Coordinates of C-alpha atoms in Angstrom, one line a residue:
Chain A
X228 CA 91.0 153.7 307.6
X229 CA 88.7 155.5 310.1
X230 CA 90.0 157.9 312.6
X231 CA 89.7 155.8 315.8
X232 CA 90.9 158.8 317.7
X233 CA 87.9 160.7 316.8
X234 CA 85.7 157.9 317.3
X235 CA 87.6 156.9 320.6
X236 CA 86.4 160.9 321.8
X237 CA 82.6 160.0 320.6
X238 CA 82.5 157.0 322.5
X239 CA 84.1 158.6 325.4
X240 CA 82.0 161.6 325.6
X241 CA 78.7 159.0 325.1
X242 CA 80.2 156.9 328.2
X243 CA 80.5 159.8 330.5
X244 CA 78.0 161.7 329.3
X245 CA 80.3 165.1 329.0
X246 CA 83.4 166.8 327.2
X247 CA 85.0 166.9 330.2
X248 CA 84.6 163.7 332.0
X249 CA 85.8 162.3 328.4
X250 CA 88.9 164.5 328.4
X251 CA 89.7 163.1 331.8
X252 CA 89.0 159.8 330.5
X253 CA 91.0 160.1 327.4
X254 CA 94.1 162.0 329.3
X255 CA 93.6 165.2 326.8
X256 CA 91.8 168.4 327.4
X257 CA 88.7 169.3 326.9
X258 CA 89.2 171.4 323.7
X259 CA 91.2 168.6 322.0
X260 CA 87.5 166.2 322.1
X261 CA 85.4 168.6 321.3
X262 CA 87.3 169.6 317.9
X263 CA 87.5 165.8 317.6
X264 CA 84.2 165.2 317.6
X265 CA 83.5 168.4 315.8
X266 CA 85.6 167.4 312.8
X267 CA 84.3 164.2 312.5
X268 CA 80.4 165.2 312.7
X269 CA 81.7 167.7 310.0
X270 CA 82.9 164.9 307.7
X271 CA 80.4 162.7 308.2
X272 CA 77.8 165.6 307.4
X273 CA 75.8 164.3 310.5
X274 CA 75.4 165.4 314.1
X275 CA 77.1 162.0 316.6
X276 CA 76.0 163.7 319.9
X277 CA 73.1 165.1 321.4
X278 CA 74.9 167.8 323.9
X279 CA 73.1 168.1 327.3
X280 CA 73.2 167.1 330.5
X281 CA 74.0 164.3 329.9
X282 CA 75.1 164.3 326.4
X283 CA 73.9 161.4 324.4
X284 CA 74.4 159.6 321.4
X285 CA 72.3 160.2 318.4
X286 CA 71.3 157.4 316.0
X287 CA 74.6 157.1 314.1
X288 CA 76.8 157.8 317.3
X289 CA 75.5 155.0 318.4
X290 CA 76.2 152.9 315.8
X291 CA 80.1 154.2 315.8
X292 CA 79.9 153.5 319.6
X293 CA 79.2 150.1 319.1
X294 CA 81.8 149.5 316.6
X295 CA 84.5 151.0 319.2
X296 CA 83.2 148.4 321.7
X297 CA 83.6 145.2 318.7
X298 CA 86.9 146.6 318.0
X299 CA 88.0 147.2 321.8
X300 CA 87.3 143.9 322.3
X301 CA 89.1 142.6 319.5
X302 CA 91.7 145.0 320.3
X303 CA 91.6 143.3 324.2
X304 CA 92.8 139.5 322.6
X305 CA 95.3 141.1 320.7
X306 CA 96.9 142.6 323.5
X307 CA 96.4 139.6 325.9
X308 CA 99.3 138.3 323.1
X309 CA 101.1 141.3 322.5
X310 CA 101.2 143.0 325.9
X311 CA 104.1 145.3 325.2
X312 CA 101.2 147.3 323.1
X313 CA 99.5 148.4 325.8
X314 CA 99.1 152.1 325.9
X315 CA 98.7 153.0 330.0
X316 CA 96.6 156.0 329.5
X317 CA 93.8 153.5 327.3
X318 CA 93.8 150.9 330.4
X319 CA 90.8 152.2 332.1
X320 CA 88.6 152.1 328.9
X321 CA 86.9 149.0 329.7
X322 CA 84.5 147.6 327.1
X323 CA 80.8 147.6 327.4
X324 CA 78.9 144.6 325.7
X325 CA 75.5 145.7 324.7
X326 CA 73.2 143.3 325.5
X327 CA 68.8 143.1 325.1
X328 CA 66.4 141.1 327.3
X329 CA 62.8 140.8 327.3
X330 CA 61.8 142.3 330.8
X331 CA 60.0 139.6 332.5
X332 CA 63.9 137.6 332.1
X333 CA 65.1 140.4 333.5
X334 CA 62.5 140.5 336.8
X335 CA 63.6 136.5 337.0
X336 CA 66.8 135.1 335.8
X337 CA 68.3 137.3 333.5
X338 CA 70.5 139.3 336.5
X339 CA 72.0 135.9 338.1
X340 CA 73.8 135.2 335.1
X341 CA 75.0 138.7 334.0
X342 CA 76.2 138.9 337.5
X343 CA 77.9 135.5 337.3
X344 CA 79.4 136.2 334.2
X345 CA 80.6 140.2 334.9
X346 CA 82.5 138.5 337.9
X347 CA 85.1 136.9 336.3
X348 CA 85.2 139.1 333.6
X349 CA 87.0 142.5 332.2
X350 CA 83.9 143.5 330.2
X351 CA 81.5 145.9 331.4
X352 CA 77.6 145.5 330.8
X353 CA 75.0 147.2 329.2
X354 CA 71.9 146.1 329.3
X355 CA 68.7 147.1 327.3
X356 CA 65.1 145.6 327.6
X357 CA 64.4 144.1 324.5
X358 CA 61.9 145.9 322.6
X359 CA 60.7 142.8 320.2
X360 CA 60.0 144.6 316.9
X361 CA 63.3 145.9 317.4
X362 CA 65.3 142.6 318.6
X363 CA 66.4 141.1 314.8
X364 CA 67.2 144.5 313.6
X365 CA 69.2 145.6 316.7
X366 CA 71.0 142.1 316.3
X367 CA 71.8 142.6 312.4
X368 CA 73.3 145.7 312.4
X369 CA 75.6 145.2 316.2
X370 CA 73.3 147.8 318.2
X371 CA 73.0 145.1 320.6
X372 CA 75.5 141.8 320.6
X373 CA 72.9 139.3 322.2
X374 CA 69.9 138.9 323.6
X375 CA 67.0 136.5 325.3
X376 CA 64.1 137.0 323.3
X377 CA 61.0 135.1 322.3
X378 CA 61.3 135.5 318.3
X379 CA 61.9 132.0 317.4
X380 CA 63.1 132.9 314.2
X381 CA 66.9 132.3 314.2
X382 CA 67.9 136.0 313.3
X383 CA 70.3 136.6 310.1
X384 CA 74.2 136.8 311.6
X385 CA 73.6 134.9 314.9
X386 CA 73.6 132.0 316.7
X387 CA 70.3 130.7 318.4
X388 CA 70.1 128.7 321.5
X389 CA 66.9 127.1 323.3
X390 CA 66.5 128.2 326.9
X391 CA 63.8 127.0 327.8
X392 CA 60.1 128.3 328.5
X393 CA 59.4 130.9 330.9
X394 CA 55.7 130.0 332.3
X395 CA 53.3 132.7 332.9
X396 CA 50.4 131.8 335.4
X397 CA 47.1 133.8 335.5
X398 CA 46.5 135.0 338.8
X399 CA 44.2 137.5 340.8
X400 CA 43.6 138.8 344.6
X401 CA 41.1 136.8 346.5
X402 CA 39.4 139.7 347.1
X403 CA 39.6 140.5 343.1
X404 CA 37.9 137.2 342.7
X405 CA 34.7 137.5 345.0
X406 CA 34.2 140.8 343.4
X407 CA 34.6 140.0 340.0
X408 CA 34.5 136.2 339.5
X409 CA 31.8 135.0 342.1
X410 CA 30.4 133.3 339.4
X411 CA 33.6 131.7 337.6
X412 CA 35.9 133.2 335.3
X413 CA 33.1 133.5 331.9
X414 CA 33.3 135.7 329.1
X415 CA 30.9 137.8 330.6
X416 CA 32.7 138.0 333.8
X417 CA 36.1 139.1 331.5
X418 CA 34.1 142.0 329.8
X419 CA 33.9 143.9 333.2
X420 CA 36.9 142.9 335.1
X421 CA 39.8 145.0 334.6
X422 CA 43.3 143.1 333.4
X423 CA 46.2 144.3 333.7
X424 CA 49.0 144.6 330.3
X425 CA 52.5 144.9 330.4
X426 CA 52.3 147.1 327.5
X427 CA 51.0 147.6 323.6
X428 CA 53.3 144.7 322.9
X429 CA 52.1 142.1 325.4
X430 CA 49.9 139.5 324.2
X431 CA 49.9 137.2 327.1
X432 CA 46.4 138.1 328.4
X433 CA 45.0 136.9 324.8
X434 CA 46.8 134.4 324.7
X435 CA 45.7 132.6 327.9
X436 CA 41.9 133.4 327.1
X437 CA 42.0 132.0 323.7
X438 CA 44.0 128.8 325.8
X439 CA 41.8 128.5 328.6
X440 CA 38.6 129.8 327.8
X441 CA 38.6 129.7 323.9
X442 CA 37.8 133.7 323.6
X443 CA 39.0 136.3 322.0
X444 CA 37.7 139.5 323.6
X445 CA 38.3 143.4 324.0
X446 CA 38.2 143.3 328.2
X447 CA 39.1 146.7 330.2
X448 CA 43.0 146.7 331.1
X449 CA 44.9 148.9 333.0
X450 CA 48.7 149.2 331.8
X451 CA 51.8 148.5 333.8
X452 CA 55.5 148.4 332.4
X453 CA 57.1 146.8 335.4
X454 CA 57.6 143.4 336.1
X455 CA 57.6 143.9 339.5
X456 CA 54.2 146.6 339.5
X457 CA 52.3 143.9 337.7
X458 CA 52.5 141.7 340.7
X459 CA 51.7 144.3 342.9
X460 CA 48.9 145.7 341.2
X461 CA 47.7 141.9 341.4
X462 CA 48.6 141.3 345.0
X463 CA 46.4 144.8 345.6
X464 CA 43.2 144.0 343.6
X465 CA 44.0 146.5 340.9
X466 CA 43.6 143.7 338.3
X467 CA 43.9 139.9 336.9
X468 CA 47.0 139.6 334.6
X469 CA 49.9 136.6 333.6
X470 CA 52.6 136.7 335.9
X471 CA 55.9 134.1 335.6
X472 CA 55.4 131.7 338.1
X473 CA 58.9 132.2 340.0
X474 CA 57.7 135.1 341.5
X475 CA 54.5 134.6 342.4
X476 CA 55.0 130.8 343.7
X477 CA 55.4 132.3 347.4
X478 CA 52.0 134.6 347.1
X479 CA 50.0 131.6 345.5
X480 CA 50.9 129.5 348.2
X481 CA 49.9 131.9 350.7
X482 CA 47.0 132.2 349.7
X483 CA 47.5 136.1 348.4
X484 CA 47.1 135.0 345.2
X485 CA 45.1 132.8 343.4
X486 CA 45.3 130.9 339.8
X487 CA 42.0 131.8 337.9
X488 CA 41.5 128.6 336.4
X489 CA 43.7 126.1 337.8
X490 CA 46.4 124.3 335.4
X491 CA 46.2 126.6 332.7
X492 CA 49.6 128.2 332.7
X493 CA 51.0 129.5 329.7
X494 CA 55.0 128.7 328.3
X495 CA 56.8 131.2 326.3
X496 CA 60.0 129.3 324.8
X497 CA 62.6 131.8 325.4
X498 CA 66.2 132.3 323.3
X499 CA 69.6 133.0 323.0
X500 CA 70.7 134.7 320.3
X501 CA 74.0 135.7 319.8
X502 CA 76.6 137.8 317.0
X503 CA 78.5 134.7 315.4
X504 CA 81.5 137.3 315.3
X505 CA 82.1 137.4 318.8
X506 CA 80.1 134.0 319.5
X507 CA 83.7 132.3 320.2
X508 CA 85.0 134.9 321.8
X509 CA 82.0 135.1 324.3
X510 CA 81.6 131.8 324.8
X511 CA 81.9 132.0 328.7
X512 CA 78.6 134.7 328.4
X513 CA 76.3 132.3 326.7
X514 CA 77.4 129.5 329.3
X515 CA 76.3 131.7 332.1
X516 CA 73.1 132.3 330.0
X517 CA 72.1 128.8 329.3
X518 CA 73.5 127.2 332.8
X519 CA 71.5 130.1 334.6
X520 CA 68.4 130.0 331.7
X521 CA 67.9 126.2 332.5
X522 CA 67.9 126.1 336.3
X523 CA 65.4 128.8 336.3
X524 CA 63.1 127.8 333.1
X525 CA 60.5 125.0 332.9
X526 CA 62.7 122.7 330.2
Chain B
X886 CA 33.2 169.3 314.8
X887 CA 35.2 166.3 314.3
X888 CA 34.0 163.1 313.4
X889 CA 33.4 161.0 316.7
X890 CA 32.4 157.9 315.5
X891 CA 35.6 157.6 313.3
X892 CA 37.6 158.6 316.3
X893 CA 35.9 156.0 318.5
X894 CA 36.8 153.8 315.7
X895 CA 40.3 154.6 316.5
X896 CA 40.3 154.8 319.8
X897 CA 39.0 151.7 319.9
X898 CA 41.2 149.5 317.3
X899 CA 44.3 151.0 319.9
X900 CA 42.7 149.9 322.8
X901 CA 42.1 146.8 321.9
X902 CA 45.0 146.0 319.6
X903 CA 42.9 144.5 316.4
X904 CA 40.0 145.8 313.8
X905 CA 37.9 142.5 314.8
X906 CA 38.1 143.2 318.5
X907 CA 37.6 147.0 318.0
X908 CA 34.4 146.0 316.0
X909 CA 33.1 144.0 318.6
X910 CA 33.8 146.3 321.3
X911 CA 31.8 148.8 319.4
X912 CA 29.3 146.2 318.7
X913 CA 29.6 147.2 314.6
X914 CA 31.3 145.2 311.4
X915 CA 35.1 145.2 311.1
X916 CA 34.7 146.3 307.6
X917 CA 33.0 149.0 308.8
X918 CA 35.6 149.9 311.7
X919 CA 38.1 149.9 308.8
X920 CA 36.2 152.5 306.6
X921 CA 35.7 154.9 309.3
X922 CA 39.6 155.0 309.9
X923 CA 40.5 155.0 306.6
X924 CA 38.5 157.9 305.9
X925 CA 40.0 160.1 308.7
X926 CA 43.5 159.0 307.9
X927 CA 42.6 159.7 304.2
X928 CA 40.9 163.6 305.4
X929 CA 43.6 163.9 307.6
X930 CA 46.7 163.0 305.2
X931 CA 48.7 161.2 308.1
X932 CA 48.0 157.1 309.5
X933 CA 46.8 156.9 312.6
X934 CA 47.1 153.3 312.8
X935 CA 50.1 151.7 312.1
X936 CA 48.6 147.9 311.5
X937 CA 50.2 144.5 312.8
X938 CA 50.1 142.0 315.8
X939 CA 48.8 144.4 317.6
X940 CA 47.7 147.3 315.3
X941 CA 48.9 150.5 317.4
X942 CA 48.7 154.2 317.1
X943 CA 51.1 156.4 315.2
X944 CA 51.9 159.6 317.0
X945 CA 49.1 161.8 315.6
X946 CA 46.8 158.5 316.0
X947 CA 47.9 158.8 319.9
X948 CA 46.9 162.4 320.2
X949 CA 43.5 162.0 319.0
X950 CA 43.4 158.5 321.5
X951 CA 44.2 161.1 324.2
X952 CA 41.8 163.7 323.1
X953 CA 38.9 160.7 323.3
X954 CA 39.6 160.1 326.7
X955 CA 39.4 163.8 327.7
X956 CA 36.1 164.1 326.0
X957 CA 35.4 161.0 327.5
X958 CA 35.8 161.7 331.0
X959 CA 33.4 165.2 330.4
X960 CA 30.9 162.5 329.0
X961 CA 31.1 160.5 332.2
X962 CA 30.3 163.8 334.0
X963 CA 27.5 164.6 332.0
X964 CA 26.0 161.1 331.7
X965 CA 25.9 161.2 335.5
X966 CA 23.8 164.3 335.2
X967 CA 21.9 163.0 332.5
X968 CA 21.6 159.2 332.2
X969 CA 18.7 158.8 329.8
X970 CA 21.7 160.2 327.3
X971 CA 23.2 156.8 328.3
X972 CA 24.1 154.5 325.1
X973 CA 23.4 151.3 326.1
X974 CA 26.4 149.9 323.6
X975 CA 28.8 152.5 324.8
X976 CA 28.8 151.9 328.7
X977 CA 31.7 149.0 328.6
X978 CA 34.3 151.8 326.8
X979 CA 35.4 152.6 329.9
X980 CA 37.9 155.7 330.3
X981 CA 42.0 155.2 330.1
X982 CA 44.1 158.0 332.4
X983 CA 47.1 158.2 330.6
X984 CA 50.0 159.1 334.0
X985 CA 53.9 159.2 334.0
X986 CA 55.9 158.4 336.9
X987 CA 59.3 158.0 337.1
X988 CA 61.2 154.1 337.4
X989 CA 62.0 154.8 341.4
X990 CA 58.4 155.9 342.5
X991 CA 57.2 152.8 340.3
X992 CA 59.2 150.2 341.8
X993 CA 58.4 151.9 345.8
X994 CA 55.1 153.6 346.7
X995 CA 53.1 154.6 343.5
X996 CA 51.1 151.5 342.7
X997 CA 49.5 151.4 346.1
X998 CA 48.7 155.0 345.1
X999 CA 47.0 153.7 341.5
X1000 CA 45.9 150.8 343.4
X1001 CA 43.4 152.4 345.7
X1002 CA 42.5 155.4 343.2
X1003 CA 41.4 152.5 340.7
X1004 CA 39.4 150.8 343.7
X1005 CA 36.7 153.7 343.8
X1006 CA 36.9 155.1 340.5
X1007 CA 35.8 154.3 336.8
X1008 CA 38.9 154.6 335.1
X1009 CA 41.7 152.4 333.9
X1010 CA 44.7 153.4 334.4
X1011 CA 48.0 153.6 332.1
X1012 CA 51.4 153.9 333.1
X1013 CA 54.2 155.2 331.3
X1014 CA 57.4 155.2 332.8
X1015 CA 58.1 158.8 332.8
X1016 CA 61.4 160.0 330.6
X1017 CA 62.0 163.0 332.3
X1018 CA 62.8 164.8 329.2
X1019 CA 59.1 164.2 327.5
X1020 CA 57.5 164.8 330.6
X1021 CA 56.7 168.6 330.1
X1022 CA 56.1 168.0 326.6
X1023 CA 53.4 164.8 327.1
X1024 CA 51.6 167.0 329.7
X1025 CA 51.3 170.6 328.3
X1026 CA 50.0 168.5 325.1
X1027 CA 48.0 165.9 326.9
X1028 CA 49.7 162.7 326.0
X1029 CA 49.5 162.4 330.0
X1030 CA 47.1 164.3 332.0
X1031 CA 49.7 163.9 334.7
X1032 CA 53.0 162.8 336.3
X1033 CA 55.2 161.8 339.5
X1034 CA 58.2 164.2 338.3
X1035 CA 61.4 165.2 339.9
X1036 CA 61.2 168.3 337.6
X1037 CA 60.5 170.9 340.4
X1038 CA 59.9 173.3 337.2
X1039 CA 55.9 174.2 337.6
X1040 CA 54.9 173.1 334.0
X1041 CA 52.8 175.2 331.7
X1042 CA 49.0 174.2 332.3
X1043 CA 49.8 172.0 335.2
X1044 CA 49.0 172.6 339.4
X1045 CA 52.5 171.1 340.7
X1046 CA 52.1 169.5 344.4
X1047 CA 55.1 168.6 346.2
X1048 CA 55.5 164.8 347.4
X1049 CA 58.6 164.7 349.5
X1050 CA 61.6 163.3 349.1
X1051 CA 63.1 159.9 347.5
X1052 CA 66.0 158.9 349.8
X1053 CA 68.8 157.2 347.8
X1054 CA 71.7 155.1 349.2
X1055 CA 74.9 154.4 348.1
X1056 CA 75.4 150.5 348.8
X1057 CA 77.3 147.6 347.6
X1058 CA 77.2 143.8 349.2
X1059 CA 79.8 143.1 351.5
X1060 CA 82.0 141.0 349.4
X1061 CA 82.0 143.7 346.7
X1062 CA 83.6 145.9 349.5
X1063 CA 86.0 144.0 350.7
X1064 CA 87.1 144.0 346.8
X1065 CA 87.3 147.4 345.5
X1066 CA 87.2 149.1 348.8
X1067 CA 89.2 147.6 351.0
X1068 CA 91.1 150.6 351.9
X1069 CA 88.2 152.5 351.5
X1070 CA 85.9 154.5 349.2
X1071 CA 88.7 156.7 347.9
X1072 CA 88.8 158.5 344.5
X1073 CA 91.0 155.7 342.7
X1074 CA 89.1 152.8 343.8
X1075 CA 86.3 154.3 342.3
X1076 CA 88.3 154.5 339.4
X1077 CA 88.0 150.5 339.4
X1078 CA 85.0 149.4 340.9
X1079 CA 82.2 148.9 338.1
X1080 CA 79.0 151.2 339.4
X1081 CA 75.7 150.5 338.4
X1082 CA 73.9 153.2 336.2
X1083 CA 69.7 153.1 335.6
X1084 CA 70.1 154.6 332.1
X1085 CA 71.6 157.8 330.4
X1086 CA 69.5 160.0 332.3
X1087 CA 70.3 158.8 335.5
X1088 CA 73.2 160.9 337.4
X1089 CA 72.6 160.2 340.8
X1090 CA 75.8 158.1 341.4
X1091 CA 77.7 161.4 339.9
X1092 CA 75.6 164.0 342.8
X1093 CA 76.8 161.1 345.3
X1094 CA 80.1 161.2 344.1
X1095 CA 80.1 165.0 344.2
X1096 CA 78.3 165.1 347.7
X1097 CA 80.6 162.4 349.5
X1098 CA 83.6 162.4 348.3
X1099 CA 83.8 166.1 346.1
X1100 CA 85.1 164.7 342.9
X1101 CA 83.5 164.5 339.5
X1102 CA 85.1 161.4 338.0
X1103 CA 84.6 158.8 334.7
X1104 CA 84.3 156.0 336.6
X1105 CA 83.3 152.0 335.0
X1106 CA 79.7 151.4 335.0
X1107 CA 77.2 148.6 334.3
X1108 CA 73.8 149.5 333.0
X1109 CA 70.5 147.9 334.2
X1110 CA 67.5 149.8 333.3
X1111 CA 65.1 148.2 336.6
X1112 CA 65.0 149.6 339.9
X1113 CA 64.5 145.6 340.8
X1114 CA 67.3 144.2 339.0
X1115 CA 69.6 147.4 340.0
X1116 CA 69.1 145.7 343.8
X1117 CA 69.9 142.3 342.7
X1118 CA 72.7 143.8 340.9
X1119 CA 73.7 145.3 344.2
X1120 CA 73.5 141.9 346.2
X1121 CA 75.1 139.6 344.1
X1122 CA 78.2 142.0 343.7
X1123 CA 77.9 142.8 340.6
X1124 CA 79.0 147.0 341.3
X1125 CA 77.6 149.4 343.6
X1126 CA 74.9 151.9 343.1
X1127 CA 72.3 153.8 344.5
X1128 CA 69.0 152.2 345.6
X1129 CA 65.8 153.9 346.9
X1130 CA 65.8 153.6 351.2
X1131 CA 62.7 151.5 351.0
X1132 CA 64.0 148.9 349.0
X1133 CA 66.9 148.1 350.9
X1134 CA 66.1 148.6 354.5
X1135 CA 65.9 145.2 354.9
X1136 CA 69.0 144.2 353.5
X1137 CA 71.4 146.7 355.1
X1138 CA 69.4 145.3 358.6
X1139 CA 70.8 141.4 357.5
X1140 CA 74.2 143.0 356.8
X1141 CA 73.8 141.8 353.0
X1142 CA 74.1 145.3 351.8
X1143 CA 76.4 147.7 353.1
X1144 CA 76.7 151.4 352.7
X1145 CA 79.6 152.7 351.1
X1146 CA 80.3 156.1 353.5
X1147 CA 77.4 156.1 356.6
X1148 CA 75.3 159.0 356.6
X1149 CA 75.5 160.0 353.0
X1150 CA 72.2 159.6 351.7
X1151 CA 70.5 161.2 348.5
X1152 CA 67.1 162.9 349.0
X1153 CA 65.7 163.3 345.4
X1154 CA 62.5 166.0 345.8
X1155 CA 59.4 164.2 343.9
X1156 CA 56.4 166.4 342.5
X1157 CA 53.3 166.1 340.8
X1158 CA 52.0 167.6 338.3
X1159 CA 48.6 167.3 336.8
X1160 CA 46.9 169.5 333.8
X1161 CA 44.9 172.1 335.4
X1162 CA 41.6 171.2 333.1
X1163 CA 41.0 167.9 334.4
X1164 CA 42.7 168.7 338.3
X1165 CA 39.3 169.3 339.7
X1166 CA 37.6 166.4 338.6
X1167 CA 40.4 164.4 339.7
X1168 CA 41.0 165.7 342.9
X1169 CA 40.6 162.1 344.3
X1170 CA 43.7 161.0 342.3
X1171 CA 45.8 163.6 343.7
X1172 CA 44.7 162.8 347.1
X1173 CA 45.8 159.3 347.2
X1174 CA 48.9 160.2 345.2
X1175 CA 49.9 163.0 347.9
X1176 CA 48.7 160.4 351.5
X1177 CA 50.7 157.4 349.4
X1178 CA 53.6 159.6 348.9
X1179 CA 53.7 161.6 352.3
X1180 CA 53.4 157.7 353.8
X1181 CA 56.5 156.8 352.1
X1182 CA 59.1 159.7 351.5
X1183 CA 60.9 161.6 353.5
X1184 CA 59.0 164.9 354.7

């Protein structure tokens, strides 16, 4: 049996970010989690916390800090039956779900439903943008419990649910246009006007010139991770790039911004994929997720 | 002297993602892209290029990427002075700026800065979102040549410029209020009322909580790493926070924010700091970066 004590002062101190908010937290003084955490980093041969301001988790205390957070929530429907084992002092130790997103669901949808969801909820929320390499293993080994990602691939331990396709228009200034597309949007034309990428990761850009133009070139780009940068650099003539149609709708209508070749937008299927351990037991989450997912997505 | 055409090769396959594209942007064979890294890597002992959809640089393979764009931009200089030097096949590798800036300044005034730099100017530009940790590390070593910082700490190599001030406000929707606050921001509501937190690093709901109400507390918290989605978060009542002045202006005018205690802003000094070796020659960065920032922050 693991010493959920020390573990509970890991987890504490990795929530608050110090000894001391964590003794406050845990009702015990500040000596009492430090030699807690001590002992255990001693046993385990490995260091659980970064100390700083704040302190953080390394590697490993991460993965014990998700564990806590499974077993607090188990812990949670266990004393929804058996209330007369709740210890007052634990009542304020609310558990975080850790949760990934790719970021442009996070710049659209993503927040509606967390929101909905957190409302009528005890759980708190943590959420991560989803680094894609990382997605499947992050999901495998509880780092994360779900997430909205575009790996198709239903990912070994969870449950997958289609949420439709996030569509990605490719759009420019006017003034971006006249200066660098006077003559249409050609190969040639790519080669010298600068695009903008999300980061090393996104492949949109490619994607839509091998769709709508049937190239594959090396074109300048400038690099932007922001959702919301990417359509300003666009709106301010700083570069062409793919942008989800939600939020530029408004600007293309206005005339701020303009498709580069009309009706060429690109879908990305998006999905939910979700820890069949606490699938049941979350059920409400993904129903927030898909209800929110398919009023905003292009089915 | 190092071997420039097997870093171009590098540089290149990093920029552009691929061998094939790297080829064509250097207007030679892919095999022969592929022998000139393999040969470094093999001198070297260490892979630069760590290959996939899309290949990307290791950490050593991004410190020589960063090194070709300094000796790019001297080139630039002395092609100007010189342009029978000009290689007719070289003009479309067009120099990166590698520049940090934190989430905040990202999300509020900095791309209008990048945005009328890049007008008038040669380069492209990368962004990183600036972990404040790294950021004296990445500079004193070039993996930036410079950053928007709230590290008032002049950094080794660097000419530090002050920007003003990022004004923070604590604010919640009204209906979020009237739940957790109903008899007002006290030290045991804020026991219950779910904050929102940016990431690990970010303590600026702690300094508010020191600054208003004097008490250092562990207090519930949801985490959303976007200054975008921490507003919508904010509006849809999913906790309170603080958001950047600028941002929510118009929503505490319409009444659909609310600030928690009146007159208890957060002014967060803003710096930046760019290597002394290439300050001069960028001198028309920092200018926009200083009139951008001077427009937006607080004096």
């Amino acid at each position: 049996m693991l010493d959920y004590s020390a573990l509970r002062a890991v987890a504490a101190v990795v929530q608050t970010g110090s000894f001391d908010r964590a003794a406050r937290q845990l009702g015990v003084t500040s000596s009492a989690v430090s030699q807690r955490v001590k002992q255990l980093e001693e046993r385990l041969g490995v260091v659980l916390i970064a100390r700083g301001s704040p302190c953080t988790a390394t590697e490993t205390g991460d993965w014990l800090c998700r564990h806590m957070e499974t077993v607090g929530m188990l812990e949670g429907e266990l004393l929804a039956h058996l209330p007369a084992l709740i210890d007052p002092a634990a009542t304020r130790q609310r558990v975080t779900l850790h949760i990934a997103t790719n970021a442009d669901s996070l710049g659209t949808w993503f927040v509606a439903a967390m929101s909905a969801f957190a409302r009528h909820s005890p759980y708190l929320l943590n959420i991560a943008v989803d680094d894609q390499d990382h997605t499947a293993d992050w999901l495998q080994r509880g780092r994360v419990i779900a997430a909205v990602t575009s790996v198709e691939k239903p990912i070994q331990g969870c449950r997958r649910t289609s949420l439709g396709a996030l569509r990605y228009v490719a759009t420019a200034s006017p003034d971006f246009i006249a200066r660098h597309f006077a003559d249409g949007v050609t190969p040639e034309a790519i080669l010298d006007a600068p695009a903008l990428t999300f980061n090393q990761k996104d492949g949109l850009q490619d994607r839509w010139l091998r769709q709508a133009l049937g190239v594959d070139l090396g074109y300048p780009t400038h690099w932007l991770p922001s959702t919301q940068s990417f359509i300003e650099a666009s709106l301010s003539g700083m570069g062409w790039g793919m942008n989800p149609i939600q939020l530029v709708r408004p600007h293309l209508q206005s005339g701020r911004l303009v498709e580069l070749i009309p009706d060429t937008a690109l879908d990305i299927p998006l999905y939910w994929q979700i820890n069949r351990l606490v699938a049941d037991r979350l059920a409400a989450l993904t129903r927030e997720v898909v209800v929110t997912a398919r009023h905003h997505l292009s089915a």
